[in-house]
Amino acid sequence: MELRAVHERCSGCRACELACALANFREMNPAKSALGIEGRFPVPGDYRIHLCDQCGACAEACPEDAIALHGEAYLIDHDLCIGCLLCVDACPHGVLYVHASTETPIKCTLCGACAEICPRGAILMEGGA
Amino acid sequence: MRIVLHLSGGLRAILTHLPEEIAIDVEEPVSLREILVQAGINPLLVVLITVDGKRGEKDQVIDHDARIGLVGPMAGG
Amino acid sequence: MLFGYAGHTVEINLTTGQVTKTPLPEDLARDYIGGRGFVARLLWERISRGTDPFGPQNLLITATGPMSGHLVPASGKTHFGTKSPATGGYADSNMGGHFGPALKYAGYDVLILSGRASRPCYLFIEDETVELRPAEGLWGQGAITTEEELRKELGDEFKIVTIGPAGENRVRFACISHDFGRQAGRTGVGAVLGSKNLKAIAVKGTGGLPVFDVDGLFGKGREAYEKVKAKPGFAGWTPEGTAGITDWVNEVGAFPTRNFQTSFFPGYKNINGRAVVDRLKITDKGCFCCPTPCGKYGKAKTTLGEVYVEGPEYESIAMLGGDCTLGSIEEVAYANYVCDELGLDTISAGGVAAWAMECFEQGILTEEQVGRKIRFGDLESVVYLLEKMAAREGIGDLLAEGVMRASKELGQGSEDFAIHVKGLEWTGYESRNAPGMMLAYMTADIGAHHNRAWALGHDVAGSAASVHDLISAGGSKGKLAKASVSGKADRVIELQHIRPLFDCLGICRLQYMELGFEVENYEELFFLVTGRKMSWPELLQVSERVWHLTRSFSVREIEGFGRRSDYPPPRFFKEPVPDGPNKGHFLSKDELNTLLDEYYAARGWDENGIPTDLTLRRVGLADVADALSAGK
C-alpha cells in the first residue's frame, strides 16, 4: 500500500489535512496533520501535495531507533522518542511536522484517511496485499 | 437511439407533473433543445445540461444512446 | 462550553495599539449563531449613530461561524461588516478561502478593528500573539503583490488578507483580497481598512477546535463528502463553476449589457463558462474543505499583456463582459485581474465603468474631463477607467465615489442610468422582466445585491412553465411573456433567510443551491459540531432576526431611510428593454410599489418600509424596538 499524489487534481481544499488529524489525533486541527498542501500562486497557479512515501530516511536519522517499519509504514514510538527532531531535518519531503502539543513529531501512519476524504481523487491509496 | 432524461429536484418542483426520468426513443440525430420540447420541458427552464456526466449545451446534437441530466433554475451566484 | 467556536473575540484599537481579548459571549452565540449574525449584532451595539464610515469610530468586524474550520463541506467562509462607505447604512461581505479557519485555529471567532493607525501597518496574529507591524514598504502595492510579499516573509502557513491602492485611497467600492483570487467584494469594506491605515492581516493558527461529538462529526463529515460527490450535478457543475450559467442568463434575457441598457449580449458564447474552461483554465481552485471548487484559476493573453487570475466567475463576466461589453473571455479575465490587483470590487467597478462610458456616449462626460476617449467594448478604455478609479486621479476621483454620488454630482440626466440601489451598484441579473428578482435587489439590505434572494428562477419558471405557449409562440428559442408581479413577496422573503443563514453558519451555500445537498445534512452536522439541536426552520428564524436587525441599522443611520431607499434606477421603470428575449418589458413605478406594498406587509413593516415595534419584538429585538422609538 502506498499513497500517490495526482497534483493536477488538487484544488487546495485541505480536507485531507483535517481528516488526517482527526484519524490520528481525534482533533479538529490541520496543524496536526502529516501531509501538506502547497499553493503555487500567482505562478504557475496550481497545488502540490506533499506526502510521506515511507522512504525511511527518518528512521535512519533517529538516534534512539524510535522509528521503525510496521507493515508498510514507518511509525514513531512515542515512548522511545526523545524529541531531538533530527528526523524532521532528515525528511527529504518536509512531511514530518512539529507541534507544540506533542514532543514526538507528527508522521504519516498510512491510515489512508486523506485518500478517502479527497473529493478530487488527488490522493490515491494504491497497491496492497 | 434511447435518450434518458434525468430531471433535478429543482426542475420537478416547477414541472410537478413530470417524473424523475423520461426515456425518449429517436431515429435521427436530434438537438437537446428539440428533445426537451418533445418531452414537454421548456428549454428556458434548464440551467445546466449534462450528457453522460459531462457538461453539454442545448444546441448540441445527440447521435447515440445517452443519459441527459437536467438542472432547473434554482441556482446562481 | 461553546462547542464549535474558538471561544474568543479579539479587538485591536488601531489608534492606541491596544489588544483586548474577551470570551465569546454565550448569548451572542445562542441568539445570532455567528458570521453575519455576529456582524449585525455587534454593529448595532457598538457603532454610535452618525459615525463617519471613514472615521476612526467606524469598526471593521470579521466574524467566522461555528462551522467554519470544521470537516464539513465548504467550511472556509468568513464574514466582514462595517458601516458602509457606499450606502451609509449596513454593510457586509462574505469571503471564501482559508482566512476564517486560520482565525479560528488561532483562537478567535471574531476580530474587531477600531480606531485608526497613525502610519501604514499590518496586523500579525500567530495564536496568542497579536501585534501591529509597520507596512510602509507595502503601502501602494497591489493587493496580490502584497500577499505574495507577506507570504514570502512569513511562510505559507499564514493566511492573509490585503487591500490594494483602491482601499488605501478609500474608493467606495474597494474590496478586501485573499488567497490570490478571493475577495470580500462589496460595500467598500476595503476602503474602511484603508481609512484605518491597515494594509493587511496575516494569521497563523495551530490550535484545534472543540467539537461536541468529534467521532460522530468525522463519520458524518466523510459521509457528507460522499453525498455531495454522488449528486447528479456534481461532475457537470464544478468544471465551469458559476460561469456556467452565462448561457442561460442570456437565453432568459437577464444579462446586463451596455450599462443595463439591454439584457441580451449576442456575443455571450465568447465569454461563457465553456470559454473559461477551454481558453483560460489551469486549476480548479477552491476554498477550505470545499468539494466543488468553483474558482477557475488560469492565464489570459490580450493585446495589453498576459495575466494569471482566478476567474472570471459569473458576476465578473456579467459586469466586465456584458455590462462593459468586453467581447472575449481573455479581455474579461484581464480586466478582472486589474480589479484584483488594484483591490476593486469587479461588480461595482464594472458598473461604474459602464456608467462612465454611457455618459461619454451621451456627451455628458467629455474627452477633456475623462482624459481620453472611452467606449464600450474596448479593453483599453475599461483598464484606463479602473486605474483612474483606484488612484482617485482625474476623472477617477469622481468615479471612485460610486455611481450614486457621481451621477448626483454630474447631473444632466446621468442619474437615470446610474444603476444602483441605495448607493450599491447592481449585479449580474437584469430584472425588468423578473419582478421577484427586482424585488430582491430593491430590498437587499446592503444595496443592490443578488446574494440575499436569488429569485430569478422563480420568475422564469412562472413565465416559462408552459411549453405549449412556447411552441405556439413559434419555436424553442422564445420571447418571454411578461412575468406576473403578484405573489413574489413571500418567495423573496423565504429566500432572503436562506443564503444569509449560510453566512451565519460560516459555510458556503453552493452545495445546497447548485447541487441540492439537503438541509437535513446541515442540521445534523450543526448538531455534531455545536451540540445544539436546531431544526432548519429554527436556524432560519435566526436569519430572520438578523434581517430585521440590519434593516433597523440602516433606519437608524440613514436620514430619511425608507421606501424611497428601495427603488431601482429610473432606467428600469421608464425604459422598456429594447431587444432580446425580454424586448418591450419593464416594470412601472406602480408595479414596483405593488411589489413593495406586498413585501412590507409580509415583512411586518409599515408602509414606509420601517420595521414595526410589534415585528421587532416578535423576532426577539425588543431593545432595537425601544431604540428606534426613542429615535436612537
Coordinates of C-alpha atoms in Angstrom, one line a residue, chain C residues 44 49 548-549 551-557 610-613 616 621-632:
Chain C
W44 CA -25.9 47.6 16.1
R49 CA -25.4 56.9 15.4
H548 CA -34.9 42.9 10.7
L549 CA -31.7 44.0 12.6
R551 CA -32.8 47.0 8.2
S552 CA -33.1 48.7 11.6
F553 CA -29.4 49.7 11.5
S554 CA -29.9 51.4 8.2
V555 CA -33.1 53.1 9.5
R556 CA -31.0 54.4 12.4
E557 CA -28.0 55.5 10.3
I610 CA -39.8 50.6 8.6
P611 CA -39.9 47.5 10.9
T612 CA -42.8 48.0 13.3
D613 CA -42.5 47.8 17.0
L616 CA -39.2 43.7 16.2
L621 CA -35.3 42.6 19.0
A622 CA -37.1 44.4 21.8
D623 CA -34.0 46.6 22.5
V624 CA -33.9 47.6 18.9
A625 CA -37.6 48.4 19.0
D626 CA -37.0 50.6 22.1
A627 CA -34.1 52.4 20.5
L628 CA -35.9 53.1 17.2
S629 CA -38.9 54.5 19.1
A630 CA -36.7 56.7 21.2
G631 CA -35.1 58.0 18.0
K632 CA -31.7 56.5 18.7

